[in-house]
mmCIF file of C-alpha atoms and ligand atoms in Angstrom:
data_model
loop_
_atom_site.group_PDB
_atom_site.id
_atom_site.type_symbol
_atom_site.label_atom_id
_atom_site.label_comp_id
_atom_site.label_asym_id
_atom_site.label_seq_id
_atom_site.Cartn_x
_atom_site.Cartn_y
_atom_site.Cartn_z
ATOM 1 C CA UNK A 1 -14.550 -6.708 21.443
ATOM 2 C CA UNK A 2 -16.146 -4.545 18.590
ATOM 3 C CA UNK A 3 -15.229 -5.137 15.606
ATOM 4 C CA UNK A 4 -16.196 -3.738 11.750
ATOM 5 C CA UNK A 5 -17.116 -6.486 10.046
ATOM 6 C CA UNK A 6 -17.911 -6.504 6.351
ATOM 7 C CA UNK A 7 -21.244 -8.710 5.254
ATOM 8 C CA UNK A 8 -21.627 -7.749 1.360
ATOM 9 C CA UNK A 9 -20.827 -4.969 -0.965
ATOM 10 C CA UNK A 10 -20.665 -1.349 0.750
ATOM 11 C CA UNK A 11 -22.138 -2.971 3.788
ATOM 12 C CA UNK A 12 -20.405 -2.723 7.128
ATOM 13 C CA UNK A 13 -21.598 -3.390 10.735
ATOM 14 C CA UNK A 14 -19.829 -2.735 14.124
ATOM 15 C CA UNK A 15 -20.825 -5.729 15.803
ATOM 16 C CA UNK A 16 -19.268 -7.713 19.076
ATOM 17 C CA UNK A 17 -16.778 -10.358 17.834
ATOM 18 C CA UNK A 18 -15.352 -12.632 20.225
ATOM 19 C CA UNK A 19 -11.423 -11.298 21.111
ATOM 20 C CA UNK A 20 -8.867 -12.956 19.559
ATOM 21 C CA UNK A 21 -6.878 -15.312 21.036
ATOM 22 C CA UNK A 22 -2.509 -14.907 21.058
ATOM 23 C CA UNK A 23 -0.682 -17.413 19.044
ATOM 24 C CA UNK A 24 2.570 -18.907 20.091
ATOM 25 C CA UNK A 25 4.116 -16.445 17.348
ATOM 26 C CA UNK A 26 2.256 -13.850 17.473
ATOM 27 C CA UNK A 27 1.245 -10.443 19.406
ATOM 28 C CA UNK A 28 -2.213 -9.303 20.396
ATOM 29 C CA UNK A 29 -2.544 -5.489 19.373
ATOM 30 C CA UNK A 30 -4.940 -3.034 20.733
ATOM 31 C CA UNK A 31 -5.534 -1.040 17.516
ATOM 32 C CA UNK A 32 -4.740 2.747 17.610
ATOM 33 C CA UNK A 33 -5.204 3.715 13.755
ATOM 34 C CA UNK A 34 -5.867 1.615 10.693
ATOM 35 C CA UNK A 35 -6.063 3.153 7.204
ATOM 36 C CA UNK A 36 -7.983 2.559 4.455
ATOM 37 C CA UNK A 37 -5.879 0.930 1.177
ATOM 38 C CA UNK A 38 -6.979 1.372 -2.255
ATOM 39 C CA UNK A 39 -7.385 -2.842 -2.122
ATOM 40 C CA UNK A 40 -9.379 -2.735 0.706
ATOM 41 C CA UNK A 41 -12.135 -1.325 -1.794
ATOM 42 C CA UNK A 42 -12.251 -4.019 -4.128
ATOM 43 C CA UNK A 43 -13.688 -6.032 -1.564
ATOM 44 C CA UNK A 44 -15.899 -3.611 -0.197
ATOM 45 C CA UNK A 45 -17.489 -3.256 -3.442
ATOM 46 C CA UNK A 46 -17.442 -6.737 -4.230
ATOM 47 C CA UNK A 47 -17.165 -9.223 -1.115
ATOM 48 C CA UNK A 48 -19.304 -11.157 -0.809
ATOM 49 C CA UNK A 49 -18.671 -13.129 2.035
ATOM 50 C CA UNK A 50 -17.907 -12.177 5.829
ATOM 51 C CA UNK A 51 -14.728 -10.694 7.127
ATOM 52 C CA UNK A 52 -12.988 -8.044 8.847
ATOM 53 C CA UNK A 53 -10.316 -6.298 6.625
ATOM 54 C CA UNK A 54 -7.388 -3.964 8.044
ATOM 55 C CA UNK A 55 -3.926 -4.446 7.171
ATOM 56 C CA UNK A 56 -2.407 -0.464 7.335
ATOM 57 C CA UNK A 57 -2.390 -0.373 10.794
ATOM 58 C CA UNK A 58 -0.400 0.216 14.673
ATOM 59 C CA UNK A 59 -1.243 0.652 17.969
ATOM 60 C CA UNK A 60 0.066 -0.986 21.638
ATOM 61 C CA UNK A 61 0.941 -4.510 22.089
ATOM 62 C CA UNK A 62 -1.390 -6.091 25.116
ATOM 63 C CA UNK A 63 0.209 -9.956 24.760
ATOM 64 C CA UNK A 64 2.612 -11.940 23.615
ATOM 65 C CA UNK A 65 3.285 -15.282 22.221
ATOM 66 C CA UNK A 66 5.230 -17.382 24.237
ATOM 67 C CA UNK A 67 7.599 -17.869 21.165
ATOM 68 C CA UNK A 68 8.320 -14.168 20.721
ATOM 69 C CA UNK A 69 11.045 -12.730 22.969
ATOM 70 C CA UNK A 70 12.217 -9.530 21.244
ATOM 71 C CA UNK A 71 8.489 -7.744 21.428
ATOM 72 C CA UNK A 72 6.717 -7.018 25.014
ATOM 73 C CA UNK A 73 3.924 -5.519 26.252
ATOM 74 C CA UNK A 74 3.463 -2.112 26.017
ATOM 75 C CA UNK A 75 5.539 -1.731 22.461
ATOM 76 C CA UNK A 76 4.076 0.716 20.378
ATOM 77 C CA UNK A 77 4.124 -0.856 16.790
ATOM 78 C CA UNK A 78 3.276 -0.925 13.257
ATOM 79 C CA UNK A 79 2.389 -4.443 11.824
ATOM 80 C CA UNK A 80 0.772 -6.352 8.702
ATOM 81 C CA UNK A 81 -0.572 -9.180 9.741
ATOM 82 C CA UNK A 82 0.205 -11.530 6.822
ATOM 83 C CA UNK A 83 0.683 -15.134 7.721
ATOM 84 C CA UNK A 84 2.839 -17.581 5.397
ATOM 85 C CA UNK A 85 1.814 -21.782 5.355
ATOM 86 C CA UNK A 86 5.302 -22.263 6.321
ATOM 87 C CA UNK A 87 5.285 -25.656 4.360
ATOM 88 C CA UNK A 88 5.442 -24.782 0.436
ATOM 89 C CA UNK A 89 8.364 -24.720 -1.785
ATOM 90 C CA UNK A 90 8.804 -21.158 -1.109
ATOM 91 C CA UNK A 91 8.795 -21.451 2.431
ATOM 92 C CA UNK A 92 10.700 -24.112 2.993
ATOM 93 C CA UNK A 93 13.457 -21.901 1.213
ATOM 94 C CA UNK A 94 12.919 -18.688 3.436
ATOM 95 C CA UNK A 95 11.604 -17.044 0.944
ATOM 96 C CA UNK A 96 8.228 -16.713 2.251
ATOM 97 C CA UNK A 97 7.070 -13.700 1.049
ATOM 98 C CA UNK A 98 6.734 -15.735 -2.185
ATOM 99 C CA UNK A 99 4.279 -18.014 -0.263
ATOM 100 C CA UNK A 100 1.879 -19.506 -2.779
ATOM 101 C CA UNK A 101 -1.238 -19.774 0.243
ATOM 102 C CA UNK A 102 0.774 -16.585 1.767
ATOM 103 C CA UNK A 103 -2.918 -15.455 3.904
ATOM 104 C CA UNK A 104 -3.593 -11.829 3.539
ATOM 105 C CA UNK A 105 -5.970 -9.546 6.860
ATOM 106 C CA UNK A 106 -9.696 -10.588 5.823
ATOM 107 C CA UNK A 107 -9.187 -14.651 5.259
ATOM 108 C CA UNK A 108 -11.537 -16.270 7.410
ATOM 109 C CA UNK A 109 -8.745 -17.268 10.027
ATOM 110 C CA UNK A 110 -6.890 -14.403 9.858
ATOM 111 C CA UNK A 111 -8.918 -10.891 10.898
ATOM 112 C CA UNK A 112 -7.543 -7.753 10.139
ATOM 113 C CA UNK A 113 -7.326 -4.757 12.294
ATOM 114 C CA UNK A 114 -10.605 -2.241 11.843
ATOM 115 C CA UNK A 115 -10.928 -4.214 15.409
ATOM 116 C CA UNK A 116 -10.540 -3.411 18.732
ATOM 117 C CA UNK A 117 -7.935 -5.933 18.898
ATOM 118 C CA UNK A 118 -5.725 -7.961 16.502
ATOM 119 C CA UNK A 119 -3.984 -11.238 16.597
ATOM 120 C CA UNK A 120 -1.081 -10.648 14.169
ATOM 121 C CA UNK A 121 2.017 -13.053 13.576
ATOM 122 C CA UNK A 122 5.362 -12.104 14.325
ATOM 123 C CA UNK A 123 7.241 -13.166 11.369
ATOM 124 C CA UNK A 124 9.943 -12.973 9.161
ATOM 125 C CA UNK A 125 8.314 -12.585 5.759
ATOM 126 C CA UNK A 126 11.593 -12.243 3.336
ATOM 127 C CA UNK A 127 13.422 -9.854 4.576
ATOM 128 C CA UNK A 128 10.872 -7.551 6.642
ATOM 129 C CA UNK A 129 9.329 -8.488 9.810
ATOM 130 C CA UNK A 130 5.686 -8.596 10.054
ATOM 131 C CA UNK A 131 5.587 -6.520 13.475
ATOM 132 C CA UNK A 132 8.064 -3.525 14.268
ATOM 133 C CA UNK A 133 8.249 -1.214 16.813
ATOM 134 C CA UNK A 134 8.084 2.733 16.322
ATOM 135 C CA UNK A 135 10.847 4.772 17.260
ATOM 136 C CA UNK A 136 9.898 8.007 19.801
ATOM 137 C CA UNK A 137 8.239 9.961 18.610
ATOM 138 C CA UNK A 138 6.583 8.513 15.688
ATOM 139 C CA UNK A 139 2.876 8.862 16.049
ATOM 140 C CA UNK A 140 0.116 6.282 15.578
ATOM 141 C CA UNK A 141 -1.432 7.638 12.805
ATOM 142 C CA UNK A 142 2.613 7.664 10.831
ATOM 143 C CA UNK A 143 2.988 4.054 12.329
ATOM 144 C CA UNK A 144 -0.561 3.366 9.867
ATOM 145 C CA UNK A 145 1.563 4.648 7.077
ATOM 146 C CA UNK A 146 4.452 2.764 6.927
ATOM 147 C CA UNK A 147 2.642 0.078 4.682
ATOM 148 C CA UNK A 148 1.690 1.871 2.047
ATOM 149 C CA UNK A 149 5.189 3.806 1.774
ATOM 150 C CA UNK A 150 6.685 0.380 2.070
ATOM 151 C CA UNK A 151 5.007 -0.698 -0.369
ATOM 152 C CA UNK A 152 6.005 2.367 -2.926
ATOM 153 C CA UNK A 153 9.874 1.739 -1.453
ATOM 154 C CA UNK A 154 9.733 -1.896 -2.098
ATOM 155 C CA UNK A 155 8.949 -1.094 -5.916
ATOM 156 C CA UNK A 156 11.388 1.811 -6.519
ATOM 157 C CA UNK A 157 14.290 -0.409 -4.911
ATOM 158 C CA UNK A 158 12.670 -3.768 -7.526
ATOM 159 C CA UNK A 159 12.815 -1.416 -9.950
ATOM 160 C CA UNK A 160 16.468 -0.437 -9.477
ATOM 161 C CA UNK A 161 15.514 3.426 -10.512
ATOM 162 C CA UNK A 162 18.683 5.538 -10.348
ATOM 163 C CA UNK A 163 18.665 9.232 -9.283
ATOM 164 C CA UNK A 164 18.737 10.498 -12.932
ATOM 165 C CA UNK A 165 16.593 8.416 -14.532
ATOM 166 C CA UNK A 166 13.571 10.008 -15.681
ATOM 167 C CA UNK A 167 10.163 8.040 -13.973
ATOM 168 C CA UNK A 168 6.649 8.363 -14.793
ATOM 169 C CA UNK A 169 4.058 7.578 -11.896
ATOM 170 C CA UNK A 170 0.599 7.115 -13.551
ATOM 171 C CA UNK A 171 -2.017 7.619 -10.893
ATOM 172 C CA UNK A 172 -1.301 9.957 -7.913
ATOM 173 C CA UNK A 173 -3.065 8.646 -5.171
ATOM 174 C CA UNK A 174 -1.692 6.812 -1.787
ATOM 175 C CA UNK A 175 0.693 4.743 -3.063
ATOM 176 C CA UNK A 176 1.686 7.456 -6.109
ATOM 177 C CA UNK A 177 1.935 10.107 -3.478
ATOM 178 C CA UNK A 178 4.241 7.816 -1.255
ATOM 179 C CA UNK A 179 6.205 7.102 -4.771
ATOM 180 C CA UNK A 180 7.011 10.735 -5.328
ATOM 181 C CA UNK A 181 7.966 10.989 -1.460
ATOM 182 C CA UNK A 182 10.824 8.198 -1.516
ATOM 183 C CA UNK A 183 11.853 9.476 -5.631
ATOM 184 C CA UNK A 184 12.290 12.907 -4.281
ATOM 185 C CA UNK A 185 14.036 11.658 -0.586
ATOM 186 C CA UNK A 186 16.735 9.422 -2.780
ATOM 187 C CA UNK A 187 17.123 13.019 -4.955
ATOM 188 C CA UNK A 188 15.691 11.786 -8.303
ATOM 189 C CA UNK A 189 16.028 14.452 -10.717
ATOM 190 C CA UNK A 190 13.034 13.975 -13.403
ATOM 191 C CA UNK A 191 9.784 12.841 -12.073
ATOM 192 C CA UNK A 192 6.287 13.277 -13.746
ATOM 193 C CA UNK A 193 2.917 12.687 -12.068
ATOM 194 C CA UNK A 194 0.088 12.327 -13.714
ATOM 195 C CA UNK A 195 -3.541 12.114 -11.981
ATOM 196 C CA UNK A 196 -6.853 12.691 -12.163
ATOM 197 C CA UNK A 197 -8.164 14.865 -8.992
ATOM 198 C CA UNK A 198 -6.816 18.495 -8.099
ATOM 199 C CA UNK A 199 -6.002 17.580 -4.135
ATOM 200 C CA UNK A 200 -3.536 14.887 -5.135
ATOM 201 C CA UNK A 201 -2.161 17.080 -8.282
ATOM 202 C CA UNK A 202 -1.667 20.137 -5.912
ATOM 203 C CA UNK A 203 0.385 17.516 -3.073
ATOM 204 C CA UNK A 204 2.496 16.238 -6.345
ATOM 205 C CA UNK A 205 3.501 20.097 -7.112
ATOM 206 C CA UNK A 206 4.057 20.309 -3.607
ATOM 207 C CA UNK A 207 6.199 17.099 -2.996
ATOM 208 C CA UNK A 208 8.570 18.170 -6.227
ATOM 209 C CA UNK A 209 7.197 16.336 -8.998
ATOM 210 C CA UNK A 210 8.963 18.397 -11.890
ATOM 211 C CA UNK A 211 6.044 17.572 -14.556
ATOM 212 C CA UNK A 212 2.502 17.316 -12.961
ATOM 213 C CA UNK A 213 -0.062 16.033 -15.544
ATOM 214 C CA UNK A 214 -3.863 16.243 -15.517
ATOM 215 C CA UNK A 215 -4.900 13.403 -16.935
ATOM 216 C CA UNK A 216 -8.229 14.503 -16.998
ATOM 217 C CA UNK A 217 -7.027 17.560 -19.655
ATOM 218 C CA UNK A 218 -4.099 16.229 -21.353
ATOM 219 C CA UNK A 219 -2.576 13.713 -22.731
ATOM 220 C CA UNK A 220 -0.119 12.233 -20.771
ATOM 221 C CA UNK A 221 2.190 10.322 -23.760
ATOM 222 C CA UNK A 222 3.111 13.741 -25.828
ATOM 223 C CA UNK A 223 4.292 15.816 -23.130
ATOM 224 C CA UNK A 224 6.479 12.986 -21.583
ATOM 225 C CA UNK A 225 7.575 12.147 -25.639
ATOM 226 C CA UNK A 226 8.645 16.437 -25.286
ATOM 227 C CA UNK A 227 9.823 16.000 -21.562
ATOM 228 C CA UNK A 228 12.516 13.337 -22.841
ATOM 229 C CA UNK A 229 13.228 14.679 -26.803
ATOM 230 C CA UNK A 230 11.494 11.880 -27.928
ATOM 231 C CA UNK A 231 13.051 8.482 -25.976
ATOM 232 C CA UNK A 232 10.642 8.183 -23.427
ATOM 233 C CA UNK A 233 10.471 6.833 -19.628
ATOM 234 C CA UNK A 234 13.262 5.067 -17.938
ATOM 235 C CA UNK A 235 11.024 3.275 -15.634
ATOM 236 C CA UNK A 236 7.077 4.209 -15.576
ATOM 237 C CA UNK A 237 5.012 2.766 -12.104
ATOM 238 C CA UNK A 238 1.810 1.752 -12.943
ATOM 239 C CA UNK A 239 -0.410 2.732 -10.163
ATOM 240 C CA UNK A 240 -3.718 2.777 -11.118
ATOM 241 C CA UNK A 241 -4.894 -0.447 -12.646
ATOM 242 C CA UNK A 242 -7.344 0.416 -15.015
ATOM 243 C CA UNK A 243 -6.839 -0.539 -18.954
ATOM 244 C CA UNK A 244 -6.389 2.793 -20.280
ATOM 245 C CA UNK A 245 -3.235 3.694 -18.081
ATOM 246 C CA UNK A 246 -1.576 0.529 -18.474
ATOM 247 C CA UNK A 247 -1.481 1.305 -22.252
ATOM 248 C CA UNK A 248 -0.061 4.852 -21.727
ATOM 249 C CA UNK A 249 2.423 3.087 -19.418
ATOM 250 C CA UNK A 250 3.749 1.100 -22.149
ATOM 251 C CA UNK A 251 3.971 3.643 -24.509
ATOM 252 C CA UNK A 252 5.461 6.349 -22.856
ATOM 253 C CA UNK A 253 8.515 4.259 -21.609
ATOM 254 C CA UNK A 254 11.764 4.032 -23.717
ATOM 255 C CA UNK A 255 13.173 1.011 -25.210
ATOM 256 C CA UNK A 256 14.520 -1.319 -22.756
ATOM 257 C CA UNK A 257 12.493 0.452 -20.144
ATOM 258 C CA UNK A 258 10.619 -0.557 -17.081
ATOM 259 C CA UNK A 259 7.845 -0.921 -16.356
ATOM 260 C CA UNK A 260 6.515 -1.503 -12.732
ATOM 261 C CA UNK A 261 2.869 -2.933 -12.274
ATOM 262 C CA UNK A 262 1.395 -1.325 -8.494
ATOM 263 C CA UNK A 263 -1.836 -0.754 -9.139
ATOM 264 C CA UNK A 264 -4.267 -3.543 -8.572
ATOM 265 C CA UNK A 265 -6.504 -3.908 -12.236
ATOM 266 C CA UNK A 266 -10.420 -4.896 -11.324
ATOM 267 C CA UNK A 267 -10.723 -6.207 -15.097
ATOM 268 C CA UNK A 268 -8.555 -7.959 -17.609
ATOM 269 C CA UNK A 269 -6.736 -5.645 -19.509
ATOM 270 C CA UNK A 270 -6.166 -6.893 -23.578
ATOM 271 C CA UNK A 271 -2.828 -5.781 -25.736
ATOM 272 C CA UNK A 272 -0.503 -6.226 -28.360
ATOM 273 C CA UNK A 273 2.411 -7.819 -26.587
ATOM 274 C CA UNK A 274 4.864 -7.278 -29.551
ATOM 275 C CA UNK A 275 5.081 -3.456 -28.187
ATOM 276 C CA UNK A 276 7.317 -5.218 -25.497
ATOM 277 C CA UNK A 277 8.495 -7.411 -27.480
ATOM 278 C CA UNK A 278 9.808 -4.419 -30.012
ATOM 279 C CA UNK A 279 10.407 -1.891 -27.438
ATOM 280 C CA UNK A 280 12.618 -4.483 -25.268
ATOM 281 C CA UNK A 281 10.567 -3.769 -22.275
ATOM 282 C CA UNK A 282 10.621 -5.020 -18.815
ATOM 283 C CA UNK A 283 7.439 -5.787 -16.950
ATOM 284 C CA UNK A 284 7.462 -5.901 -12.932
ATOM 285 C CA UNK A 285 5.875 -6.586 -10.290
ATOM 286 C CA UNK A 286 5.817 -5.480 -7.198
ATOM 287 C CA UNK A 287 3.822 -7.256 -4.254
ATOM 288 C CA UNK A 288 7.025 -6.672 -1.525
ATOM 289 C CA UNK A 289 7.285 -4.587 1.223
ATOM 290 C CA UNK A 290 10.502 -3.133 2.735
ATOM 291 C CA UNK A 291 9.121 -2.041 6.632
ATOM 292 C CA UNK A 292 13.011 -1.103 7.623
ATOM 293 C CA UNK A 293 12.789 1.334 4.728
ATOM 294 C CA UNK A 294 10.210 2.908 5.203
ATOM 295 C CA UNK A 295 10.515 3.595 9.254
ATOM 296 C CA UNK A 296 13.929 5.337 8.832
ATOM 297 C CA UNK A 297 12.728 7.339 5.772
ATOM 298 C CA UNK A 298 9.622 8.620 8.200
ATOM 299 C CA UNK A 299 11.691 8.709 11.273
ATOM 300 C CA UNK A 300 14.323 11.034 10.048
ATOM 301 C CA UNK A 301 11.625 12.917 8.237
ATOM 302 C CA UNK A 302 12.430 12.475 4.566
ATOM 303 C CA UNK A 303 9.203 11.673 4.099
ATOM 304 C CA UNK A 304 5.786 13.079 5.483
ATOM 305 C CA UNK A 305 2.993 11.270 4.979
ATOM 306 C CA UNK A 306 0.818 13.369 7.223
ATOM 307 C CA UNK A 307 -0.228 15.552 4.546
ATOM 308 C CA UNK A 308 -1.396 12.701 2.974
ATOM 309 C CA UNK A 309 -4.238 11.760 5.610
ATOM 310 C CA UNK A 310 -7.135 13.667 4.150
ATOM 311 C CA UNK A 311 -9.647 12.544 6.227
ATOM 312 C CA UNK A 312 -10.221 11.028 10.105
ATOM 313 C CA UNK A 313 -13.066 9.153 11.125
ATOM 314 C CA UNK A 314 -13.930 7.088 14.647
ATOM 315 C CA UNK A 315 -14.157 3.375 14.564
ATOM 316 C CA UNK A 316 -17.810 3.683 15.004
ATOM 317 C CA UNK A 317 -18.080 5.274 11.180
ATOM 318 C CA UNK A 318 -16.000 2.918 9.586
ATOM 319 C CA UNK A 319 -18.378 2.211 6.686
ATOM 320 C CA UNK A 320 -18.328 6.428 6.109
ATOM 321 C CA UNK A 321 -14.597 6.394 6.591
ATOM 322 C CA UNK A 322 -14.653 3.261 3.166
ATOM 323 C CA UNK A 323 -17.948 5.853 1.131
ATOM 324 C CA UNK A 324 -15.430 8.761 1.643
ATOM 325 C CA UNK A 325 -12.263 6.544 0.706
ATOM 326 C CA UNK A 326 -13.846 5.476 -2.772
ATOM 327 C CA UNK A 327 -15.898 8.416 -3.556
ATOM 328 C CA UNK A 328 -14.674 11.901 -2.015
ATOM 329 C CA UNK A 329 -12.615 13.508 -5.064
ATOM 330 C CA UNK A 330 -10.031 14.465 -1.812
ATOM 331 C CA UNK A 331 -10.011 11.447 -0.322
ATOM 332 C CA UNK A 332 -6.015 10.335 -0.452
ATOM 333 C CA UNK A 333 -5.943 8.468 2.861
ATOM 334 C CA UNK A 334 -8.526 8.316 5.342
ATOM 335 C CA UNK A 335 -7.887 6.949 8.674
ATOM 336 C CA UNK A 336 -10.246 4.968 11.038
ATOM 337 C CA UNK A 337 -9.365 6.212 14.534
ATOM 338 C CA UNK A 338 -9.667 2.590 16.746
ATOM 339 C CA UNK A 339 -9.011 4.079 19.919
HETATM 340 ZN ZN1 ZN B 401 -2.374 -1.368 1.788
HETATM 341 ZN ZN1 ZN B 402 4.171 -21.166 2.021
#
């Protein structure tokens, strides 16, 4: 089968791989759509060894384990192919989402899905399951996004936000958008944005966001100070990961706020920790997914996260599909079309 594989930073071939084999557990999926995650571009600028990456992704099932009798072939599905060891404390407890070896799409024994075909587990991973069929008629490319709004679900629900609490979401891009989407489908009343790029500040004004910040002409801590006569943030989520908005995370949120780390951070971030200490804060985070969630708030179309794929590109221009991804100042979600 072909297959992107990365070699080194920004470099990626379409080469023939051999196909993968099923697993007693597992499905073999002939990949429709896989997107492109924000932390699939750390590695692409900075791998350094050999891999195929892909874990937004759905498409048809062509084989099953012999140990899976609820899936078949022919399912249409949306999976992450995450693997637990099965043997470490937090497995042996079921909670193996906390896995401490949990093996992520890209490991050397476990490909992801910018591939013609994936082996993927079929797992209970806390209390999602790794593979899940989409309900008629939920398209391919939504199947692709049920990740990413799972993710953004998984931290809202950690998080505990109530409908009139007043959240911050620093950093409006895939998983900021999806944010707003599942705040605005569970009718929460306050909810500021603040970003960097016009595309994703015009889809926050358009998704409801009732405060829509650009970061890159204000200053996001007075007007959320004004927004909330002075107390600040219930719960702020962090979703950019750079230094500079962690710090404005802290101090726009209230005392004995949240905040909820989303964003992955490239570089070590250094602060005072006695601002949490004073302001009674709560630091989360977040690496959880909630796959149930997320299918019945696309399936009964409370959220649309069509209008979030910005850009389409064929399997063949995969490496164009990550160059648009990391540098087109539109660029929310771009989709590699498999097949
Ligand atoms: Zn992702
Ligand atoms: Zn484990």
């Amino acid at each position: 089968m072909k297959a992107a594989v990365f070699h080194g930073p920004r470099d990626i071939r379409i080469e023939d791989v051999p196909d993968p084999e099923v697993q007693p557990d597992g499905i073999i999926m002939k990949v429709r759509d896989c997107g492109i995650c924000g932390s699939d571009l750390h590695p692409y600028k900075l791998a350094s060894k050999k891999m195929i990456l892909g874990h937004e992704c759905s498409g048809d099932i062509v084989a099953v384990g012999s140990n899976v009798s609820h899936l078949y072939e022919g399912d249409r599905v949306a999976a992450i192919g995450i693997r637990p060891c099965r043997e470490c404390y937090w497995c042996r407890r079921g909670q193996t989402q906390n896995c401490v070896t949990l093996q992520w799409p890209g490991s050397p024994v476990l490909p992801g899905a910018f591939a013609e075909y994936a082996s993927i587990p079929c797992l209970r991973v806390g209390s999602f399951d790794t593979v899940v069929k989409l309900p008629e008629p939920m398209s391919y490319e939504q199947g692709a996004t049920v990740e990413p709004l799972s993710i953004a679900l998984f931290s809202i629900t950690s998080a505990g936000i109530q409908t009139q609490d007043t959240v911050v979401i620093i950093g409006a891009g895939m998983i900021g958008l999806c944010a707003l989407l599942v705040l605005k489908a569970m009718g929460a009343s306050r909810v500021i944005v603040s970003g960097r790029r016009s595309k994703r500040l015009q889809l926050a004004r358009d998704n409801g966001a009732d405060v829509v910040v650009d970061a890159a002409q204000e200053d996001l801590v007075p007007i959320v100070r004004e927004v909330t006569s002075g107390a600040g943030a219930d719960v702020v989520l962090e979703c950019a990961g750079v230094p500079a908005t962690y710090e404005q995370a802290i101090r726009v949120t209230r005392k004995h706020g949240k905040v909820v780390l989303i964003g992955i951070f490239e570089e070590s971030i250094t602060w005072n920790p006695n601002v949490a200490v004073a302001q009674n804060l709560t630091l989360l985070g977040c690496l959880g997914e909630d796959f149930p969630g997320a299918l019945d708030l696309l399936s009964t179309s409370r959220a649309d996260t069509d209008q979030l794929i910005t850009h389409r590109v064929p399997f063949d221009l995969t490496r164009d599909g990550f160059e648009t991804q990391l540098t087109a100042d539109d660029a929310i979600k771009v989709m590699v079309k498999i097949a």
